[in-house]
N, CA and C of each residue as an Amber inpcrd file, in Angstrom:
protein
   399
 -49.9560000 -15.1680000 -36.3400000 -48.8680000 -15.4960000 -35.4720000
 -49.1970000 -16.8120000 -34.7640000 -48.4900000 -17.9840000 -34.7590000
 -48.6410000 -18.8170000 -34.3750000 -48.4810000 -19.2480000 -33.0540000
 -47.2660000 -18.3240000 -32.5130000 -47.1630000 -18.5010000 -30.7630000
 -46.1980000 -16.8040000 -31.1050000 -46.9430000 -16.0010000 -29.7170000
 -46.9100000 -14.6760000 -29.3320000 -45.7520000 -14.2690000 -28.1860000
 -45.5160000 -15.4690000 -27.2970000 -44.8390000 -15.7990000 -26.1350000
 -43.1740000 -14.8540000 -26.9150000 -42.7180000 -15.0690000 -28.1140000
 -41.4950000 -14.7790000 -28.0720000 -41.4870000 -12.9920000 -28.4070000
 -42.3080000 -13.0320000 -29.0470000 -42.5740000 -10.9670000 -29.1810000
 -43.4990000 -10.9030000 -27.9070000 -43.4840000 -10.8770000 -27.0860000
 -43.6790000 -10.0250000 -25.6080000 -42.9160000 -10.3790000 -24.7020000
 -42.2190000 -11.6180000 -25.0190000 -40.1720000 -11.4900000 -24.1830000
 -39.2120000 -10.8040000 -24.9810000 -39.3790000 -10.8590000 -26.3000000
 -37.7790000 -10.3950000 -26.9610000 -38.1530000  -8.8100000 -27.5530000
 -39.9740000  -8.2190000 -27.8850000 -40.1440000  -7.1330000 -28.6290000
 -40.2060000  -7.8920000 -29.9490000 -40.6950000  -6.9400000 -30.7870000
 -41.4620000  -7.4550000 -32.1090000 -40.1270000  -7.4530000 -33.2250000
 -39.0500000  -6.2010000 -32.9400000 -38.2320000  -6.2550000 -34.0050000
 -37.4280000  -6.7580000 -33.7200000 -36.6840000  -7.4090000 -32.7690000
 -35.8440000  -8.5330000 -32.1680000 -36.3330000 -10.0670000 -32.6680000
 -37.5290000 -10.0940000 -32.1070000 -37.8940000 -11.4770000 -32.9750000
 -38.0180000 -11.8890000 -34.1330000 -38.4500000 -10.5800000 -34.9580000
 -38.9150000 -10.5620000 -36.6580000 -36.8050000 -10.8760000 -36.8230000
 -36.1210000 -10.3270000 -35.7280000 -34.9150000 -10.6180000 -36.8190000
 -34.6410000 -11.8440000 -36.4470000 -34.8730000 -12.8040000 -35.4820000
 -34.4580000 -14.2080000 -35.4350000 -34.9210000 -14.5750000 -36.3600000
 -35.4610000 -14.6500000 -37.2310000 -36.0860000 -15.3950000 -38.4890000
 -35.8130000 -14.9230000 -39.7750000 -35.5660000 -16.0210000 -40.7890000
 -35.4610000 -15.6430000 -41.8390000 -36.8680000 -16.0540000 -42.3100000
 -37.0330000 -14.7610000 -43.3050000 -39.1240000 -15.0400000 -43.5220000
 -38.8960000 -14.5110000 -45.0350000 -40.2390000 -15.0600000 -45.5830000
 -40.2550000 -15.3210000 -46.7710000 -41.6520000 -14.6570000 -47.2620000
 -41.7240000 -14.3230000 -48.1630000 -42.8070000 -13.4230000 -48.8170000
 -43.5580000 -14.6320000 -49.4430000 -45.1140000 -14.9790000 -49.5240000
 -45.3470000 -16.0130000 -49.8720000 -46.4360000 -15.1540000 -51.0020000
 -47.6020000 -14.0340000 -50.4410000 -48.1520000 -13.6220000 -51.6480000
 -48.8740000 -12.2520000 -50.8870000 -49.0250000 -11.3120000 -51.9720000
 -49.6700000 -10.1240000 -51.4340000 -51.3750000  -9.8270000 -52.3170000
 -51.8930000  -9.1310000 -51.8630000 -53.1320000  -8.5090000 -52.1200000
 -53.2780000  -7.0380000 -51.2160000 -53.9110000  -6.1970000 -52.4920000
 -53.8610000  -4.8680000 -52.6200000 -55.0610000  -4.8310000 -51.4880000
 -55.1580000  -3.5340000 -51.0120000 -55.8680000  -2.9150000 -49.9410000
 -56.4760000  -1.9360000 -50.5230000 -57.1540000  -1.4250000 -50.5290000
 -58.0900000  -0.3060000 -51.3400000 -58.6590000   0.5780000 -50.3790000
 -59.0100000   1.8480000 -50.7310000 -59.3490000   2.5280000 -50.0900000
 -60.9590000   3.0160000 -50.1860000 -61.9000000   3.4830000 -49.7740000
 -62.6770000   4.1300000 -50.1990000 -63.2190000   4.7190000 -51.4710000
 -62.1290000   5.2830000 -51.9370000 -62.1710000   5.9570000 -53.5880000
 -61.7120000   4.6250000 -54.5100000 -61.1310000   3.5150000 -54.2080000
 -61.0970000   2.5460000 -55.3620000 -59.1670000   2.7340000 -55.3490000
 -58.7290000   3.1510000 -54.7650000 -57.2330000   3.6880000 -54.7530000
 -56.6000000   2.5460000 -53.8000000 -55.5180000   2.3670000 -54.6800000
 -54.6170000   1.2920000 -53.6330000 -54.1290000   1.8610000 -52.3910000
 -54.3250000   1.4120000 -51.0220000 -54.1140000   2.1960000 -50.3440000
 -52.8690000   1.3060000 -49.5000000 -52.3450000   0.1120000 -49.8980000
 -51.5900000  -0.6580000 -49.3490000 -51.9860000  -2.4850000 -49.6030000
 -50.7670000  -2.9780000 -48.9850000 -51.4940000  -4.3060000 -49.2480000
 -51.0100000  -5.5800000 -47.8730000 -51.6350000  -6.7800000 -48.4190000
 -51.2430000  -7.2880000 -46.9490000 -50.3570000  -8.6160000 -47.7720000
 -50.0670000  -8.8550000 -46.9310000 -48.4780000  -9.6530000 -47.4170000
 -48.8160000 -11.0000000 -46.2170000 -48.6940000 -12.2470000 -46.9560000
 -48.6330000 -13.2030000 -46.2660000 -47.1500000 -13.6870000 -46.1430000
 -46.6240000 -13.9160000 -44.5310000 -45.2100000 -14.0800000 -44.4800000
 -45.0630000 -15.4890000 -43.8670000 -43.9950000 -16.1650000 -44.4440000
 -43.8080000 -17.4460000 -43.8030000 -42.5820000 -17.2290000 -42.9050000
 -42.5950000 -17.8170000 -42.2480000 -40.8050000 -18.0280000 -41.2330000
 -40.2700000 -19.1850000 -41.6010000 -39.2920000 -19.3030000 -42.5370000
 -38.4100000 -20.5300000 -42.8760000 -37.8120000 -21.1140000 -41.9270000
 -37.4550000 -19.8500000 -40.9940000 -36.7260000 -20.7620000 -39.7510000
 -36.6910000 -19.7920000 -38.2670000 -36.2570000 -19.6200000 -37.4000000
 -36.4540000 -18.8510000 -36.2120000 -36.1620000 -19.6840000 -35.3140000
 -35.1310000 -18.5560000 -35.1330000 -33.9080000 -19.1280000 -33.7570000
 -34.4330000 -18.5780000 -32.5420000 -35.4470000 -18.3060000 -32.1520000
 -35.8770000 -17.5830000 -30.8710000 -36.3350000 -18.9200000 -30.1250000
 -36.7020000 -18.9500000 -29.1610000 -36.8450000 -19.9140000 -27.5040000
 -37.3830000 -18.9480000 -26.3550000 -38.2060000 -20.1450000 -26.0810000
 -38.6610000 -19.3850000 -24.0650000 -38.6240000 -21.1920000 -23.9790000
 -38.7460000 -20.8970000 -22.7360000 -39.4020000 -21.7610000 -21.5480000
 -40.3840000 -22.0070000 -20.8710000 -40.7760000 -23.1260000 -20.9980000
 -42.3940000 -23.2260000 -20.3670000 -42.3950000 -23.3630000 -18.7670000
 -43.1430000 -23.0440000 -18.2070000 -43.7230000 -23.1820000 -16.7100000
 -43.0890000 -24.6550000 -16.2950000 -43.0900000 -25.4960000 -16.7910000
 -42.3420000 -26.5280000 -15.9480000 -41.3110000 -26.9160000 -16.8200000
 -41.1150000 -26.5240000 -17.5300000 -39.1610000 -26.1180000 -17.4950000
 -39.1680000 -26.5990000 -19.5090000 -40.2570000 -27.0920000 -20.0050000
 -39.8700000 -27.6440000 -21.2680000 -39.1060000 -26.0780000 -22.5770000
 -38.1400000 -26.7270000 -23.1190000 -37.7000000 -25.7560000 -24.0300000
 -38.0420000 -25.5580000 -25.0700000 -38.8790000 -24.5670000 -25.8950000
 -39.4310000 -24.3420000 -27.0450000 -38.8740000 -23.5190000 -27.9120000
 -37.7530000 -24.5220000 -29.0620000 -37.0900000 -23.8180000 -29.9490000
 -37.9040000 -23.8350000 -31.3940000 -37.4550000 -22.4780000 -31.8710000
 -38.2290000 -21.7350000 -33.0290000 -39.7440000 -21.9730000 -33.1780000
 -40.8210000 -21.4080000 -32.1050000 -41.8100000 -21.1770000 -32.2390000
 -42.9480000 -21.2580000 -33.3370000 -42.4150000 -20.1870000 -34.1290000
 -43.2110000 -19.6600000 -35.1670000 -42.4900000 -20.0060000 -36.5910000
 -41.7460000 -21.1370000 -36.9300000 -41.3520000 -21.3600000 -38.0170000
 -41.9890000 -22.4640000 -38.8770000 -42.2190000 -22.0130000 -40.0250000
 -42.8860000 -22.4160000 -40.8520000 -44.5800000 -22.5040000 -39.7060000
 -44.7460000 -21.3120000 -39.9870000 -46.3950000 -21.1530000 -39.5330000
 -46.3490000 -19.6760000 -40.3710000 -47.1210000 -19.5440000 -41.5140000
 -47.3510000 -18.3300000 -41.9570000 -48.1560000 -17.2900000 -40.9640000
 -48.0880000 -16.0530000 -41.3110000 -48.6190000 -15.0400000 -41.0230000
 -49.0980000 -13.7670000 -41.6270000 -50.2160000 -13.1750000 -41.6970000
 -50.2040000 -11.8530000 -42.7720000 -49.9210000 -10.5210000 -41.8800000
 -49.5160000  -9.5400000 -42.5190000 -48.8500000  -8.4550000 -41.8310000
 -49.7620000  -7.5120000 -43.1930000 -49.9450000  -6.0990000 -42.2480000
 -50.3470000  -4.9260000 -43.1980000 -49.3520000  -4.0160000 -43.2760000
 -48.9570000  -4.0350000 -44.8370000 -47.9360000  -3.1290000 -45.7980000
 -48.4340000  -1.5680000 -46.1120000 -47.8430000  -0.6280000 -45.3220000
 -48.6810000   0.6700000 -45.7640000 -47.4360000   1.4680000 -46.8560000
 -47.5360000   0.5600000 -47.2820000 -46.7020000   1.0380000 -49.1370000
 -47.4990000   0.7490000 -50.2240000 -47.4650000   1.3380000 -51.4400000
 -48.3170000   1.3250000 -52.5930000 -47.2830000   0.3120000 -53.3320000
 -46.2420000   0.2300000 -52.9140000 -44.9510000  -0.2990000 -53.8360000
 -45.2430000  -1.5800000 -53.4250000 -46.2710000  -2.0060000 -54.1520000
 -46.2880000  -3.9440000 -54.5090000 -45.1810000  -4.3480000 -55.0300000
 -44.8340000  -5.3890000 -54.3270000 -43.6640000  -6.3280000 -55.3230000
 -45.0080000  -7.7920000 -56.0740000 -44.4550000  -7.7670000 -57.2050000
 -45.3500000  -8.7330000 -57.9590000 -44.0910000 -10.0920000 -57.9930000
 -44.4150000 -10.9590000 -56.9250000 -44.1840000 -12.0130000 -56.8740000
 -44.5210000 -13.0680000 -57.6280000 -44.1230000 -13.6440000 -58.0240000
 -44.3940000 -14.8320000 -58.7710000 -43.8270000 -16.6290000 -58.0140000
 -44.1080000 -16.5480000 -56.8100000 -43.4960000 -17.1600000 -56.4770000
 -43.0830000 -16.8720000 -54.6710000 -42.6280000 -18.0320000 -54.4380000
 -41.9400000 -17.3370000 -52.9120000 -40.3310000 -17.0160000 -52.7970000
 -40.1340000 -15.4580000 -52.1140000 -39.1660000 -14.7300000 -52.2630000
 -38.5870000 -14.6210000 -50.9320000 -37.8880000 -15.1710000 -50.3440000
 -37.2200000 -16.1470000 -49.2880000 -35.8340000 -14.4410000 -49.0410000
 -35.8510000 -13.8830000 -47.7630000 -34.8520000 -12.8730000 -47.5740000
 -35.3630000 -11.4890000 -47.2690000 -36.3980000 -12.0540000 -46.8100000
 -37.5890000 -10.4720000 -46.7870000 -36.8370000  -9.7520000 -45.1460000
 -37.1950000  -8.4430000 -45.2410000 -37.1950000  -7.8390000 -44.3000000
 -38.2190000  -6.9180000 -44.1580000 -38.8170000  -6.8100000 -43.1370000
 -40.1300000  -6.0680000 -42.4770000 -39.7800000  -4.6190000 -41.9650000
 -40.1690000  -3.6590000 -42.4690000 -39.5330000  -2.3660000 -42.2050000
 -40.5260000  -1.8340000 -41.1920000 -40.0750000  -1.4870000 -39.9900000
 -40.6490000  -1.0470000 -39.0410000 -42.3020000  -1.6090000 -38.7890000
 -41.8060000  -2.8440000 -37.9110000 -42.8230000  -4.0760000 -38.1090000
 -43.3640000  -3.3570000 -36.2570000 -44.9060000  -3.4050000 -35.9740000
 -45.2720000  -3.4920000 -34.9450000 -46.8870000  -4.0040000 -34.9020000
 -47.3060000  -3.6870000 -33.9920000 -48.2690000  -4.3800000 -33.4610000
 -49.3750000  -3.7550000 -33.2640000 -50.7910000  -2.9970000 -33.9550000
 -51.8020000  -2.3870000 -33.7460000 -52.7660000  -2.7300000 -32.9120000
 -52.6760000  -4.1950000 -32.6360000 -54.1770000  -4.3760000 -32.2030000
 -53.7670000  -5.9660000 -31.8830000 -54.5530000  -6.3870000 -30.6100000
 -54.3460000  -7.6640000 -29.8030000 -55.7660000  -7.8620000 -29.0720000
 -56.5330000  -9.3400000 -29.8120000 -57.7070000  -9.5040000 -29.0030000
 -58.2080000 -10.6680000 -28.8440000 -59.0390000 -11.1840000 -28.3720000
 -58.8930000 -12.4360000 -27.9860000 -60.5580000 -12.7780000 -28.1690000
 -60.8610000 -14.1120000 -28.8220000 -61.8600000 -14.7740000 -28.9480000
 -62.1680000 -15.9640000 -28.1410000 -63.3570000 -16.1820000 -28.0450000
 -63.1900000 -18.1190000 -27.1040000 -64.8690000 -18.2610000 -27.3550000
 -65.2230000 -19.5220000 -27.2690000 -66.4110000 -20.5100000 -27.4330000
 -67.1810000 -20.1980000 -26.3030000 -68.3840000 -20.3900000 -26.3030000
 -69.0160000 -20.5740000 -25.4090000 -69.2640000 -21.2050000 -24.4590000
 -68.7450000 -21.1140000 -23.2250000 -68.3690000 -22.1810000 -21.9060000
 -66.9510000 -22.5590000 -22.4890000 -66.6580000 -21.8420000 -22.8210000
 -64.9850000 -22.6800000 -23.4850000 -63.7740000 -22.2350000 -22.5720000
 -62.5230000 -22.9440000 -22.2620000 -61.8690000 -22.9350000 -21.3960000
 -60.8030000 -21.7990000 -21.9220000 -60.7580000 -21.9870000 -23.3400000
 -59.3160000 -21.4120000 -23.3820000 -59.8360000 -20.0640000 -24.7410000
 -59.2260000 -19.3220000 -25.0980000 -59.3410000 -18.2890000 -25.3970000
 -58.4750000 -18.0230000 -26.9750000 -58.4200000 -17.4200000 -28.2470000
 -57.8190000 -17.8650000 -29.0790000 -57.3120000 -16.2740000 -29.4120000
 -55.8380000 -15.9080000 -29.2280000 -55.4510000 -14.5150000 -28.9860000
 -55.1750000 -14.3500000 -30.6790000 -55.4290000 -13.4370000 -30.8950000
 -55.7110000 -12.7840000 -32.3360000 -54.8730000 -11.2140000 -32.6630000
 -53.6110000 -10.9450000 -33.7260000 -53.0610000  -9.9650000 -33.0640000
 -53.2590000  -9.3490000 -34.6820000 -52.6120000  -7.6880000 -34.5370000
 -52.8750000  -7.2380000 -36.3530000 -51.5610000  -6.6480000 -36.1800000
 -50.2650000  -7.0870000 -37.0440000 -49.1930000  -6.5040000 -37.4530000
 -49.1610000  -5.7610000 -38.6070000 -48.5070000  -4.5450000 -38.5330000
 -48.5540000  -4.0790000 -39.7870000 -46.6380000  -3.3650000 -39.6230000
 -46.1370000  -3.1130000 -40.9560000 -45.2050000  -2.4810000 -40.9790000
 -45.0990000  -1.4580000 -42.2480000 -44.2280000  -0.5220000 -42.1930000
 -44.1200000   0.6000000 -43.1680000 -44.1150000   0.2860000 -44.4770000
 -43.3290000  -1.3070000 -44.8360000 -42.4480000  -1.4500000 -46.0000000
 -42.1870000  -2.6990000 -46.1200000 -42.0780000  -3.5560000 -47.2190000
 -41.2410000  -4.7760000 -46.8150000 -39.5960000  -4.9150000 -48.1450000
 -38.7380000  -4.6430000 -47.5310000 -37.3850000  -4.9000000 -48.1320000
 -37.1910000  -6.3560000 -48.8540000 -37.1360000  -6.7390000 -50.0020000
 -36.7870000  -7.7480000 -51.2070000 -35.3420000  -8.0130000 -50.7990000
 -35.0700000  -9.1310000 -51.4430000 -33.3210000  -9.2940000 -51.3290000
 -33.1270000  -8.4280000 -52.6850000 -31.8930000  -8.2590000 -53.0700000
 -31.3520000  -7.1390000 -54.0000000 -31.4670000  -7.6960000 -55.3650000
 -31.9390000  -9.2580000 -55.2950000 -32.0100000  -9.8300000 -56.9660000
 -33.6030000  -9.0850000 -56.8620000 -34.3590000  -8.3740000 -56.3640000
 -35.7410000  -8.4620000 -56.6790000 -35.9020000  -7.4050000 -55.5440000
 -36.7150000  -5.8670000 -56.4100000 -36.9540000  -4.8230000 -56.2480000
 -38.5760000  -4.8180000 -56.3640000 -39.2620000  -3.8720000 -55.2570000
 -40.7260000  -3.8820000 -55.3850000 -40.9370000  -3.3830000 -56.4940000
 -42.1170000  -3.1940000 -57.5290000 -42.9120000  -2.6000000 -58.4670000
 -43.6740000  -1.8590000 -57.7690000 -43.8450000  -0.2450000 -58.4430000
 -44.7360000   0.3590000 -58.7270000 -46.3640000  -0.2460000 -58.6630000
 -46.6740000  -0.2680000 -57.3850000 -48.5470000  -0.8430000 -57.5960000
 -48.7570000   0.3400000 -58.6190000 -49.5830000   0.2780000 -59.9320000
 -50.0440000   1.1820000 -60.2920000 -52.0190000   0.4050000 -60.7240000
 -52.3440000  -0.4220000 -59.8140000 -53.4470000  -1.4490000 -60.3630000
 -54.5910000  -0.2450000 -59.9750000
C-alpha cells in the first residue's frame, strides 16, 4: 500500500471501490503438506478517485494509483493470467496485520500492512481456473 491515510478515513471496502485495479500476477501459497493453500496476487490501481487533505490544507487526489500492492487470496481457484487483467474485484478485502519498521536513530517509521481477501472476481471475459498445481 502506498499511502494508508485513505483506508483509515473511508474503511478498506469503500476505498478498494474508488479504484479500478488490475490483477498484475499471482503465486501459489502452499501449505505444510505441499498443498495449495491459496495465493497472493499482486494488484495495481489504474486509477483511484479517493482524496484527504493534508495538515496544512494541500489536496491529495488518487493516492494509491498506479502503486502496486500484494493482497492474500484464501481461494485455491487461481486464475492463470497471462498478462494484466484490468476489472478485478477483491471479495471481502480486509486488513490482518499493521506494523511499522524504522532505522536506527531514524526519524520516521515505514508502516507495513498485510491485506488479504476471500476471493478475487475476473471481469466476465475471464473466469478463475481450478489451481490444481
Amino acid at each position: 500500500m502506498n499511502n494508508i491515510i485513505t483506508f483509515l478515513n473511508q474503511g478498506v471496502k469503500s476505498t478498494l471501490n474508488s479504484m479500478a485495479l488490475a490483477l498484475l500476477s499471482c503465486h501459489e501459497i502452499k501449505d505444510d503438506n505441499g498443498q495449495v493453500a491459496g495465493y497472493r496476487a499482486e494488484v495495481l490501481p489504474l486509477s483511484d478517485s479517493s482524496r484527504y487533505v493534508k495538515r496544512d490544507g494541500e489536496i491529495v487526489d488518487g493516492p494509491n494509483a498506479l502503486h502496486s500492492f500484494n493482497v492474500i487470496v484464501n481461494s485455491t481457484d487461481i486464475p492463470e493470467n497471462k498478462g494484466m487483467i484490468q476489472g478485478i474485484k477483491l471479495i471481502n478485502p480486509r486488513f490482518v496485520s499493521a506494523f511499522a519498521t524504522s532505522q536506527l536513530n531514524g526519524t520516521f517509521a515505514t508502516i507495513g500492512t498485510t491485506l488479504v481477501c476471500d476471493n478475487i472476481v475476473l471481469p466476465n471475459t475471464q473466469q478463475p481456473k481450478r489451481g490444481d498445481r
